[in-house]
């Protein structure tokens, strides 16, 4: 049995590890389109200011080498499921016994029709290569505009600010970090970023990237405002990388539809990582998400099931994020806001700390911790595993979280 | 593999284990130096109380460890003894492991900006918490040995009833 993995990041690595546990001898091939060894993708913003070098964010042990798999740096452009065949950019065709699709996400290029988006000095930030290019280019820059105030945008903004650039972030939504925080937490973070000297513009749309001598010069916004920028970074978001699967006959909605064993609707094809859709345990919606830990779990389950083992996908959340921004930890999971008044919400703020819990009847469905991290995992796992809580338990939880802004 | 076994009926909640955990993770391993350290060491186990039951809650070094799955830098790894360890220099303080741990036993050391967790005291044969527990509520046991002990206990109870 030959295994073929399409993808070169953590879902592929965990799947490979799982396959090797079950079948030490089987032939495994990995097709990865980035011409670099496996690396920790969430760390690429740290390359921008040089706080990490490219070598420092590589996996300590390169999975294909350690686990004995053949690695091809090539791009998969099509899957012929009937012939069990995969077409590659180089023209090569590979046969497979079982195929795992773990090609991850691709940056949203909503802005392709933005005038000037193709000019010199406009970058996306998704791969190691992107980060290296930005790092080289920023030596000639004094100002940078970042389109998109999500996690990647803000992380990039902080790194470029540390590198000494004057930074402007442009966000369409009324507040930054729309998917990771509610308006209160986002505003508190925005306030801290502004006080450091960054410019954050919300409810602004980019209209045109103005160039001079072929290079980025100014960003013009829909409101008529202009932002001077020697460099523009597009951090609008990520979508599942599934365009190459158009003719494969897979069932695809938001992402690839898979069962609990990560099997797609086509026999012998499995999928894992950022390109699958799953049910969010907090609100029951079908979602895709780009969370590292979800990719680890889905990759492991796919690898195990492909190679004859038994595993089921654990309950997952689409929001289960933790990060540190402007010196404040921000941990959020599940449902973060309640515009329709569906949930019972408890929130408390004091100094730099903010905590919020959202209950749906007898279940905790959402949490935000800003400035404090204490026991966050306990609450996140109550949400993830949909643990029913009695009234007394809920009251105790609220007392624990709200009463104790600083526990020693 | 060896486990730290907690007998909750023996725990008084005296927090000796917490103190000794901090001391063990101080630069110089004594109490007086530890409290005078610029950034005092953080504890890696936590005495909690529910009703009348008190017990230290500590890292289980889970087989399928959620903290390792969540670590985005490769800082967390499993060593040759099966213990989940952390490489200090790789930790960026993103707190993903704190978010992932269902037991809440990964803590944030805000002073030095790294996550801290139980490392089973690599410099000692018996971990500091176990060695210091005055009531022997904490014990370092072999998992198989523990099952055997429990079976013997049941047998002992049965035989004393028969008499």
XYZ file of C-alpha atoms in Angstrom, chain A:
408
model
C 0.000 0.000 0.000
C 1.392 3.359 -0.991
C 0.511 6.449 0.965
C 0.599 9.917 -0.521
C 0.323 13.071 1.560
C -0.314 16.404 -0.128
C 0.801 19.150 2.230
C 3.936 20.269 3.967
C 2.961 21.462 7.382
C 1.732 20.220 10.725
C -1.307 18.205 9.570
C 0.963 16.319 7.157
C 3.603 15.857 9.860
C 1.156 14.464 12.431
C -0.406 12.193 9.829
C 3.016 10.899 8.827
C 3.875 10.194 12.461
C 0.605 8.306 12.905
C 1.068 6.291 9.697
C 4.563 5.272 10.768
C 3.280 3.993 14.098
C 1.005 1.546 12.284
C 3.131 0.682 9.264
C 6.864 1.092 9.793
C 7.677 -0.211 6.309
C 5.049 1.147 3.929
C 6.069 3.547 1.220
C 5.008 7.111 2.020
C 5.416 10.135 -0.198
C 4.879 13.735 0.792
C 4.220 16.461 -1.762
C 4.890 19.919 -0.362
C 4.783 23.014 -2.526
C 7.063 25.197 -0.412
C 10.717 24.534 -1.198
C 11.758 24.592 2.461
C 11.839 22.000 5.239
C 8.874 21.710 7.647
C 8.556 24.795 9.833
C 6.319 26.267 12.515
C 4.096 28.494 10.426
C 2.599 30.552 13.291
C 6.097 31.895 13.964
C 6.596 33.644 10.636
C 5.692 37.107 11.984
C 8.722 36.742 14.273
C 10.978 36.669 11.211
C 9.960 40.169 10.215
C 11.874 41.958 12.949
C 14.614 39.352 13.138
C 13.621 38.102 16.584
C 13.764 34.630 15.023
C 15.754 33.512 12.002
C 14.375 31.183 9.353
C 16.533 28.335 10.690
C 15.189 28.798 14.186
C 11.582 28.147 13.209
C 12.249 24.850 11.434
C 11.106 21.601 13.029
C 13.929 20.266 15.183
C 13.598 16.947 13.405
C 12.528 17.088 9.786
C 9.578 14.623 9.699
C 10.193 13.014 6.266
C 13.833 12.330 7.143
C 13.222 11.000 10.638
C 10.183 8.955 9.688
C 11.452 7.763 6.353
C 9.239 9.307 3.684
C 10.070 10.602 0.268
C 9.588 14.371 0.063
C 8.814 16.022 -3.273
C 8.836 19.794 -3.506
C 6.088 20.119 -6.057
C 2.562 21.385 -6.295
C -0.477 19.183 -6.639
C -2.724 20.508 -9.406
C -5.309 17.771 -9.729
C -6.604 14.497 -8.360
C -7.975 11.690 -10.554
C -9.740 9.642 -7.940
C -10.881 6.874 -10.302
C -7.342 6.095 -11.462
C -5.879 6.771 -7.989
C -3.624 9.373 -9.523
C -2.351 12.815 -8.583
C -1.054 15.341 -11.099
C 1.802 17.622 -10.170
C 2.849 21.028 -11.486
C 6.078 19.558 -12.858
C 4.057 17.263 -15.127
C 4.733 14.210 -13.021
C 1.914 11.868 -12.100
C 1.897 9.909 -8.876
C -0.171 6.853 -8.078
C -1.478 6.338 -4.586
C -3.087 3.642 -2.524
C -4.420 6.096 0.041
C -4.288 9.848 -0.347
C -4.293 12.481 2.369
C -5.159 16.048 1.437
C -3.498 18.349 3.940
C -2.693 21.300 1.731
C -3.743 23.835 4.349
C -5.019 27.307 3.607
C -4.291 29.960 1.034
C -4.329 33.702 1.698
C -7.565 35.345 0.597
C -6.843 37.492 -2.435
C -10.123 39.386 -2.294
C -8.005 42.341 -3.108
C -6.741 41.093 -6.439
C -8.995 43.622 -8.077
C -7.603 46.367 -5.858
C -5.777 48.701 -8.234
C -2.041 48.437 -7.665
C -2.192 45.128 -5.786
C 0.369 43.619 -8.157
C 2.992 46.330 -7.761
C 6.360 46.045 -6.090
C 6.145 46.304 -2.322
C 2.821 44.489 -1.895
C 3.090 41.249 0.075
C 0.945 38.546 1.593
C 2.097 36.888 4.813
C 1.384 33.192 4.753
C 4.623 31.356 4.053
C 8.219 31.419 5.205
C 9.150 32.772 1.809
C 6.721 35.702 2.178
C 8.290 36.584 5.513
C 11.836 36.427 4.133
C 10.871 38.682 1.229
C 9.236 41.214 3.547
C 12.312 41.164 5.770
C 14.525 41.971 2.796
C 12.230 44.639 1.432
C 11.692 46.478 4.704
C 15.284 47.669 4.746
C 14.222 50.256 2.160
C 11.024 51.189 3.977
C 10.005 53.690 6.604
C 6.253 53.206 6.548
C 4.024 50.186 6.141
C 0.275 49.750 5.737
C -1.275 46.442 6.761
C -4.656 45.640 5.266
C -6.514 43.441 7.742
C -6.587 43.715 11.516
C -6.877 40.031 12.312
C -4.331 38.029 14.237
C -1.809 37.841 11.403
C -2.176 41.542 10.635
C -1.707 42.596 14.240
C 1.212 40.198 14.810
C 2.879 41.543 11.662
C 2.157 45.106 12.795
C 3.843 44.499 16.138
C 6.881 42.904 14.511
C 7.297 45.667 11.936
C 6.832 48.271 14.643
C 9.626 46.614 16.631
C 11.711 46.726 13.456
C 11.356 50.508 13.544
C 8.745 51.137 10.887
C 5.823 53.470 11.174
C 2.803 51.146 11.066
C -0.812 51.684 9.974
C -3.396 48.891 10.179
C -6.570 49.135 8.121
C -9.542 47.065 9.281
C -12.969 46.846 7.632
C -14.819 45.797 10.779
C -15.680 48.183 13.625
C -12.942 46.616 15.745
C -9.696 44.724 15.242
C -9.306 40.991 15.968
C -12.935 40.463 14.971
C -12.702 36.665 15.234
C -10.601 36.501 18.395
C -12.140 39.025 20.758
C -15.272 41.004 21.521
C -15.368 44.757 21.086
C -14.344 45.470 24.679
C -11.204 43.328 24.582
C -10.344 44.476 21.067
C -10.686 48.121 22.023
C -8.506 47.613 25.101
C -5.817 46.036 22.922
C -6.192 48.703 20.237
C -5.774 51.380 22.890
C -2.494 49.842 24.048
C -1.197 49.482 20.498
C -2.077 53.098 19.740
C -0.379 54.333 22.893
C 2.811 52.628 21.698
C 2.604 54.652 18.508
C 0.839 52.470 15.946
C -2.029 53.790 13.855
C -5.136 51.604 13.703
C -7.968 52.602 11.380
C -11.238 50.707 11.725
C -14.281 50.698 9.428
C -12.045 51.658 6.538
C -11.879 50.086 3.103
C -8.848 50.201 0.859
C -9.558 51.597 -2.577
C -6.283 51.924 -4.395
C -2.601 51.305 -3.943
C -0.892 54.311 -5.494
C 2.541 53.666 -6.927
C 5.381 55.854 -7.972
C 8.053 54.484 -10.305
C 6.430 51.058 -10.002
C 6.773 50.934 -6.234
C 4.138 51.322 -3.568
C 3.863 54.840 -2.351
C 0.464 55.527 -0.859
C -2.676 53.630 0.080
C -5.902 55.429 -0.688
C -8.964 54.505 1.378
C -12.640 54.582 0.462
C -13.222 57.396 2.927
C -10.839 59.554 0.907
C -8.104 59.296 3.500
C -4.586 58.488 2.323
C -1.933 56.496 4.143
C 1.713 56.889 3.213
C 3.248 53.457 2.839
C 6.472 52.157 1.287
C 5.109 48.653 1.713
C 1.638 47.114 1.869
C 0.913 43.782 3.540
C -2.305 41.945 2.752
C -3.533 40.034 5.782
C -7.182 39.735 4.925
C -7.590 36.099 5.877
C -7.131 32.535 4.793
C -9.411 30.144 2.939
C -9.127 26.380 2.464
C -6.696 25.546 -0.327
C -9.099 23.405 -2.358
C -9.121 24.968 -5.820
C -7.024 22.136 -7.232
C -9.729 19.626 -6.252
C -12.437 20.946 -8.583
C -12.570 17.805 -10.707
C -11.806 15.258 -8.019
C -15.465 14.582 -7.250
C -15.106 15.303 -3.544
C -18.005 16.670 -1.592
C -17.021 20.211 -0.666
C -19.040 22.869 1.160
C -17.074 25.414 3.203
C -14.224 22.952 3.192
C -13.824 19.273 2.392
C -16.595 17.225 3.990
C -15.104 14.433 6.107
C -16.428 11.913 8.604
C -15.074 11.280 12.111
C -12.265 9.175 10.619
C -11.336 12.033 8.275
C -12.492 10.103 5.191
C -13.811 12.257 2.390
C -16.782 11.289 0.231
C -14.420 9.536 -2.208
C -12.925 6.166 -1.239
C -9.235 6.158 -0.253
C -9.069 9.941 0.006
C -8.700 11.477 3.434
C -8.353 15.119 4.438
C -6.965 16.949 7.470
C -5.955 20.390 8.646
C -7.147 23.798 7.511
C -9.074 22.546 4.498
C -11.664 20.364 6.223
C -14.961 21.477 7.652
C -16.113 20.310 11.050
C -18.771 21.082 13.631
C -17.891 23.775 16.123
C -18.758 22.386 19.566
C -19.629 25.819 20.941
C -22.509 26.732 18.660
C -23.007 23.655 16.453
C -22.204 25.488 13.228
C -20.254 23.897 10.400
C -16.971 25.735 10.083
C -13.450 25.710 8.730
C -10.652 27.017 10.876
C -6.930 27.459 10.705
C -6.036 26.387 14.207
C -2.722 24.653 14.754
C -4.049 22.195 17.330
C -6.990 21.225 15.104
C -4.521 20.395 12.352
C -2.486 18.275 14.787
C -5.567 16.326 15.887
C -7.145 15.874 12.457
C -3.784 14.908 10.952
C -3.198 12.314 13.641
C -6.681 10.811 13.231
C -6.387 10.736 9.435
C -2.956 9.098 9.549
C -4.105 6.522 12.057
C -7.278 5.593 10.142
C -5.537 5.519 6.754
C -3.046 2.982 7.952
C -5.518 0.593 9.520
C -5.749 2.013 13.041
C -8.818 3.242 14.834
C -9.362 6.817 15.917
C -12.073 9.441 15.933
C -11.771 13.176 15.650
C -11.969 14.749 19.120
C -14.456 17.591 19.629
C -13.039 20.794 18.154
C -13.668 24.509 18.326
C -13.136 27.005 15.538
C -12.040 29.638 18.052
C -9.617 28.437 20.690
C -6.890 30.988 20.482
C -4.213 32.173 22.724
C -1.719 34.872 21.996
C 0.035 37.805 23.518
C -0.542 41.230 22.019
C 0.895 44.486 23.288
C 2.160 42.660 26.362
C -1.280 41.333 27.309
C -2.256 37.687 27.014
C -5.509 37.219 25.117
C -7.168 33.827 25.395
C -10.519 33.217 23.798
C -12.617 30.186 22.982
C -16.035 29.430 21.584
C -18.697 32.103 21.262
C -17.269 35.536 22.033
C -20.178 37.876 21.643
C -23.910 37.783 21.998
C -25.586 40.357 19.788
C -28.938 38.518 19.829
C -29.115 38.060 23.575
C -29.196 34.259 23.346
C -26.733 33.564 26.102
C -26.202 34.363 29.752
C -23.137 36.582 29.840
C -20.869 37.406 32.752
C -18.101 39.934 32.268
C -15.799 41.856 34.529
C -12.993 44.296 33.847
C -10.422 45.698 36.223
C -7.256 47.516 35.213
C -5.673 45.559 32.409
C -7.680 42.432 33.140
C -10.930 41.472 31.498
C -12.805 38.234 31.795
C -15.982 37.085 30.160
C -17.969 33.862 30.290
C -20.963 32.988 28.113
C -23.426 30.262 29.066
C -26.043 28.590 26.919
C -28.450 27.193 29.523
C -26.390 24.586 31.388
C -23.303 24.759 29.202
C -20.359 27.083 29.021
C -20.103 28.116 25.375
C -17.624 30.966 25.332
C -14.833 32.676 27.217
C -12.458 35.596 26.880
C -9.539 36.126 29.235
C -7.511 39.257 28.699
C -4.498 40.015 30.874
C -4.784 36.775 32.815
C -4.358 33.166 31.881
C -5.053 31.305 35.099
C -6.706 27.914 34.431
C -7.961 29.021 31.035
C -7.632 25.480 29.708
C -10.117 24.161 32.247
C -12.800 26.497 30.937
C -11.860 26.027 27.286
C -12.225 22.273 27.713
C -15.633 22.651 29.382
C -16.685 24.434 26.190
C -14.988 22.013 23.819
C -16.373 18.866 25.440
C -19.829 20.359 26.020
C -19.788 19.398 29.688
C -23.184 20.000 31.302
C -22.930 22.051 34.487
C -25.416 22.098 37.336
C -26.594 25.426 38.672
C -24.330 25.272 41.719
C -21.358 24.423 39.522
C -22.105 27.303 37.172
C -22.375 29.719 40.066
C -19.102 28.479 41.446
C -17.441 28.875 38.057
C -18.603 32.449 37.764
C -17.417 33.176 41.314
C -14.023 31.648 40.569
C -13.525 33.609 37.398
C -15.130 36.908 38.273
C -14.235 37.129 41.940
C -10.552 36.607 41.490
C -8.979 39.032 39.111
C -5.657 38.407 40.822
C -5.162 35.069 42.490
C -1.743 34.346 43.925
